[in-house]
Amino acid sequence: DARVTQTPRDKVTEMGQEVTMRCQPILGHNTVFWYRQTMMQGLELLAYFRNRAPLDDSGMPKDRFSAEMPDATLATLKIQPSEPRDSAVYFCASGLTTPGGETQYFGPGTRLLVL
Amino acid sequence: GDSVTQMEGPVTLSEEAFLTINCTYTATGYPSLFWYVQYPGEGLQLLLKATKADDKGSNKGFEATYRKETTSFHLEKGSVQVSDSAVYFCALSDHPLNSGAGSYQLTFGKGTKLSVIP
C-alpha cells in the first residue's frame, strides 16, 4: 500500500533555529503539495510542485520559508529562522494529474513546536 | 473564488446512529469533490470522492452524492461506530483554468469533529 512518508514526525526547536522537513511522495506521482494546519487558520496551502518544478508558492512567507524538490523522491520544506508562530502541523501530499483531475494523498505530518 | 462550507461541529452521536454532515460549495467550473478524514494525531486520509454530477462516492459505509443543482456533497453513514470518531473535511479541486489558481489545489472546509459514544 503506497503512502506518502514524512520526517521527522515531531520537532521541537528554539526560536531562530533552522528547521528542515522532508517528504517522500508516492512513486509515480507527479505533484507535491505542502500544507500547514493550525487551529486558527485550518489547512493552508504553502507550495506546489509539478514534475519537480515549483509552480505556486504564493501561500508561503518568502523571507523565511523555502521549498525544494532535489529529486523525484524527495521534497523539502525549510524554515530559517523559525519563529513561535510557525508552530503547526505541516503536511505533504502527492498526487497524479490526469485529464480528469487530480487526487491528493497526504502524509502523516510533521508536528512542529517552536519555543 | 472557490469555497467550501460544511456544518459546524462538534457532532456527538451514539453508536449505531445515522450520520449526516452537510457540505456545500461554490466553484466556477465543475470541480471534483472529496471527503477526507483525520483521526487524532494522524494525517488526512481520502475517504471518498466524486468527479462529476450525480456521481456517488462510497467507502467504509460512508456515502456522498455530487449534487450540482444544490451544489452539495453531504456525507452520510447509516450506522456510526466509535472508531468513526474523527474530524471530517469536505474539499473541492477545480481545474486551474477555472479556479485561477496555479494548480488543482484543494479548497477545504473548516472540518467537522465527530465523536461517537458507546
Short mmCIF file of C-alpha atoms in Angstrom, two decimals:
data_model
loop_
_atom_site.label_atom_id
_atom_site.label_comp_id
_atom_site.label_asym_id
_atom_site.label_seq_id
_atom_site.Cartn_x
_atom_site.Cartn_y
_atom_site.Cartn_z
CA ASP A 1 0.00 0.00 0.00
CA ALA A 2 1.86 3.09 -1.28
CA ARG A 3 2.00 6.01 1.15
CA VAL A 4 3.48 9.44 1.49
CA THR A 5 6.13 9.50 4.19
CA GLN A 6 7.31 12.49 6.18
CA THR A 7 10.18 13.03 8.57
CA PRO A 8 10.51 13.96 11.32
CA ARG A 9 7.11 13.23 12.81
CA ASP A 10 7.72 15.64 15.68
CA LYS A 11 10.15 18.50 16.04
CA VAL A 12 10.74 20.84 18.97
CA THR A 13 13.17 23.67 18.43
CA GLU A 14 14.04 27.09 19.70
CA MET A 15 13.25 30.36 18.01
CA GLY A 16 15.87 31.28 15.44
CA GLN A 17 16.88 27.73 14.62
CA GLU A 18 16.65 26.21 11.16
CA VAL A 19 14.04 23.52 10.60
CA THR A 20 14.01 21.11 7.66
CA MET A 21 11.07 18.83 6.96
CA ARG A 22 11.25 16.04 4.42
CA CYS A 23 8.65 14.27 2.32
CA GLN A 24 8.81 11.22 0.10
CA PRO A 25 5.89 11.28 -2.37
CA ILE A 26 4.21 8.17 -3.69
CA LEU A 27 6.25 6.64 -6.50
CA GLY A 28 4.89 7.73 -9.87
CA HIS A 29 3.05 10.79 -8.59
CA ASN A 30 3.97 13.99 -10.38
CA THR A 31 2.65 16.62 -7.98
CA VAL A 32 3.64 17.53 -4.44
CA PHE A 33 1.87 19.94 -2.13
CA TRP A 34 2.91 21.39 1.23
CA TYR A 35 0.13 22.39 3.66
CA ARG A 36 0.15 23.87 7.14
CA GLN A 37 -2.59 23.14 9.67
CA THR A 38 -3.34 25.26 12.72
CA MET A 39 -6.38 25.53 14.92
CA MET A 40 -6.91 29.15 13.96
CA GLN A 41 -6.33 29.01 10.20
CA GLY A 42 -7.20 25.42 9.38
CA LEU A 43 -5.43 23.97 6.34
CA GLU A 44 -3.36 26.40 4.28
CA LEU A 45 -1.56 25.63 1.03
CA LEU A 46 2.06 26.71 1.19
CA ALA A 47 3.63 25.40 -2.01
CA TYR A 48 3.01 23.20 -5.01
CA PHE A 49 5.31 21.31 -7.37
CA ARG A 50 4.56 19.55 -10.62
CA ASN A 51 7.22 17.34 -12.17
CA ARG A 52 9.62 18.78 -9.57
CA ALA A 53 9.12 22.35 -10.77
CA PRO A 54 7.76 24.86 -8.26
CA LEU A 55 4.54 26.28 -9.71
CA ASP A 56 2.87 28.02 -6.82
CA ASP A 57 4.34 29.19 -3.55
CA SER A 58 2.13 32.20 -3.02
CA GLY A 59 0.97 30.90 0.34
CA MET A 60 4.45 30.73 1.76
CA PRO A 61 6.22 33.51 3.70
CA LYS A 62 9.12 34.08 1.33
CA ASP A 63 11.50 35.65 3.77
CA ARG A 64 11.90 32.57 5.92
CA PHE A 65 10.36 29.59 4.13
CA SER A 66 11.75 27.70 1.17
CA ALA A 67 10.58 24.56 -0.61
CA GLU A 68 12.55 22.38 -2.99
CA MET A 69 12.45 19.04 -4.78
CA PRO A 70 16.03 17.89 -5.24
CA ASP A 71 14.75 14.75 -6.96
CA ALA A 72 11.51 12.94 -7.68
CA THR A 73 11.63 11.03 -4.40
CA LEU A 74 12.28 13.93 -2.04
CA ALA A 75 10.61 17.23 -1.26
CA THR A 76 11.87 19.54 1.47
CA LEU A 77 10.39 22.46 3.36
CA LYS A 78 12.83 24.64 5.26
CA ILE A 79 12.21 27.40 7.76
CA GLN A 80 15.11 29.69 8.61
CA PRO A 81 14.93 31.31 11.09
CA SER A 82 11.98 29.68 12.81
CA GLU A 83 9.55 31.66 14.95
CA PRO A 84 6.97 30.59 17.56
CA ARG A 85 4.15 31.48 15.13
CA ASP A 86 5.44 28.74 12.80
CA SER A 87 4.26 26.13 15.32
CA ALA A 88 1.82 23.94 13.41
CA VAL A 89 1.43 20.58 11.73
CA TYR A 90 2.96 20.52 8.26
CA PHE A 91 1.53 18.07 5.75
CA CYS A 92 2.93 16.92 2.47
CA ALA A 93 0.61 15.48 -0.15
CA SER A 94 1.32 13.92 -3.51
CA GLY A 95 -0.93 13.34 -6.48
CA LEU A 96 -1.09 12.34 -10.10
CA THR A 97 -2.52 14.78 -12.63
CA THR A 98 -4.73 13.16 -15.27
CA PRO A 99 -7.11 14.68 -17.82
CA GLY A 100 -9.92 14.04 -15.37
CA GLY A 101 -8.34 15.90 -12.50
CA GLU A 102 -6.19 15.04 -9.54
CA THR A 103 -6.47 13.26 -6.19
CA GLN A 104 -4.11 14.16 -3.38
CA TYR A 105 -2.79 11.69 -0.81
CA PHE A 106 -1.48 13.07 2.45
CA GLY A 107 1.43 12.09 4.62
CA PRO A 108 1.17 11.75 8.42
CA GLY A 109 2.52 15.26 9.00
CA THR A 110 5.36 16.87 10.93
CA ARG A 111 4.28 18.45 14.21
CA LEU A 112 6.49 21.49 14.78
CA LEU A 113 6.80 23.36 18.05
CA VAL A 114 8.98 26.46 18.11
CA LEU A 115 9.73 27.69 21.62
CA GLY B 1 -13.09 32.25 -5.71
CA ASP B 2 -13.84 28.67 -4.79
CA SER B 3 -15.14 27.95 -1.32
CA VAL B 4 -16.48 25.08 0.77
CA THR B 5 -18.89 25.40 3.66
CA GLN B 6 -19.54 22.50 6.00
CA MET B 7 -21.62 22.25 9.10
CA GLU B 8 -20.10 23.44 12.33
CA GLY B 9 -19.23 20.85 14.87
CA PRO B 10 -18.68 19.21 17.11
CA VAL B 11 -21.19 16.47 16.41
CA THR B 12 -21.80 13.86 19.09
CA LEU B 13 -23.72 10.70 18.26
CA SER B 14 -24.46 7.43 19.93
CA GLU B 15 -23.13 4.25 18.36
CA GLU B 16 -25.33 2.97 15.51
CA ALA B 17 -26.91 6.39 14.94
CA PHE B 18 -27.34 7.86 11.46
CA LEU B 19 -24.79 10.46 10.42
CA THR B 20 -25.14 13.41 8.08
CA ILE B 21 -22.50 16.10 7.68
CA ASN B 22 -23.61 18.83 5.33
CA CYS B 23 -21.27 20.33 2.75
CA THR B 24 -21.98 22.94 0.10
CA TYR B 25 -19.58 24.53 -2.32
CA THR B 26 -19.03 27.45 -4.65
CA ALA B 27 -16.89 26.97 -7.73
CA THR B 28 -16.53 28.47 -11.18
CA GLY B 29 -16.36 25.25 -13.16
CA TYR B 30 -17.14 21.62 -12.49
CA PRO B 31 -14.93 20.64 -9.60
CA SER B 32 -14.11 17.26 -8.20
CA LEU B 33 -15.40 16.80 -4.65
CA PHE B 34 -13.77 14.95 -1.79
CA TRP B 35 -14.24 13.91 1.79
CA TYR B 36 -11.10 13.48 3.85
CA VAL B 37 -10.97 12.09 7.40
CA GLN B 38 -8.38 12.93 10.03
CA TYR B 39 -8.06 10.63 13.03
CA PRO B 40 -6.43 12.04 16.17
CA GLY B 41 -2.71 12.61 15.68
CA GLU B 42 -2.76 11.48 12.06
CA GLY B 43 -2.75 12.97 8.58
CA LEU B 44 -5.70 13.36 6.27
CA GLN B 45 -6.94 10.21 4.61
CA LEU B 46 -9.02 10.24 1.47
CA LEU B 47 -12.41 8.81 2.40
CA LEU B 48 -14.29 9.15 -0.88
CA LYS B 49 -14.59 11.30 -3.95
CA ALA B 50 -16.84 12.16 -6.89
CA THR B 51 -15.73 13.79 -10.09
CA LYS B 52 -18.95 14.70 -11.86
CA ALA B 53 -22.59 15.50 -11.19
CA ASP B 54 -24.74 12.65 -9.81
CA ASP B 55 -21.69 10.53 -9.04
CA LYS B 56 -21.84 8.79 -5.68
CA GLY B 57 -18.64 8.21 -3.78
CA SER B 58 -18.63 5.48 -1.15
CA ASN B 59 -16.18 3.84 1.21
CA LYS B 60 -16.31 2.09 4.60
CA GLY B 61 -20.08 2.57 4.80
CA PHE B 62 -19.88 6.31 4.09
CA GLU B 63 -21.58 7.80 1.04
CA ALA B 64 -21.84 11.20 -0.61
CA THR B 65 -23.58 12.21 -3.84
CA TYR B 66 -22.41 15.08 -6.05
CA ARG B 67 -25.50 17.30 -6.42
CA LYS B 68 -24.83 20.03 -8.95
CA GLU B 69 -28.30 21.56 -8.69
CA THR B 70 -27.86 22.20 -4.96
CA THR B 71 -24.05 22.48 -5.07
CA SER B 72 -23.82 19.97 -2.26
CA PHE B 73 -21.87 16.88 -1.29
CA HIS B 74 -23.31 15.74 2.03
CA LEU B 75 -21.62 12.88 3.86
CA GLU B 76 -23.83 10.11 5.26
CA LYS B 77 -23.44 6.85 7.12
CA GLY B 78 -26.27 4.65 8.25
CA SER B 79 -24.74 3.36 11.48
CA VAL B 80 -21.70 5.00 13.03
CA GLN B 81 -19.17 3.25 15.22
CA VAL B 82 -16.89 4.54 17.96
CA SER B 83 -13.99 4.07 15.55
CA ASP B 84 -15.53 6.70 13.24
CA SER B 85 -14.69 9.42 15.75
CA ALA B 86 -12.52 11.86 13.81
CA VAL B 87 -12.54 15.20 12.01
CA TYR B 88 -14.12 15.16 8.56
CA PHE B 89 -13.14 17.64 5.84
CA CYS B 90 -15.09 18.39 2.70
CA ALA B 91 -12.94 19.68 -0.16
CA LEU B 92 -13.08 20.56 -3.81
CA SER B 93 -10.50 20.62 -6.58
CA ASP B 94 -11.16 22.75 -9.61
CA HIS B 95 -9.33 22.87 -12.89
CA PRO B 96 -6.68 25.61 -12.73
CA LEU B 97 -8.23 27.34 -15.74
CA ASN B 98 -11.47 27.69 -13.80
CA SER B 99 -10.13 28.49 -10.37
CA GLY B 100 -7.39 30.84 -11.47
CA ALA B 101 -5.03 29.04 -9.16
CA GLY B 102 -1.78 27.59 -10.36
CA SER B 103 -2.79 24.06 -9.62
CA TYR B 104 -5.51 21.60 -8.81
CA GLN B 105 -5.23 22.85 -5.28
CA LEU B 106 -7.73 21.62 -2.75
CA THR B 107 -10.10 24.09 -1.14
CA PHE B 108 -11.10 22.72 2.25
CA GLY B 109 -14.00 23.31 4.56
CA LYS B 110 -13.16 24.03 8.18
CA GLY B 111 -13.75 20.47 9.29
CA THR B 112 -16.41 18.81 11.44
CA LYS B 113 -15.39 16.93 14.54
CA LEU B 114 -17.43 13.78 15.11
CA SER B 115 -17.50 11.99 18.44
CA VAL B 116 -19.30 8.66 18.68
CA ILE B 117 -20.08 7.43 22.17
CA PRO B 118 -20.83 3.79 23.08
#
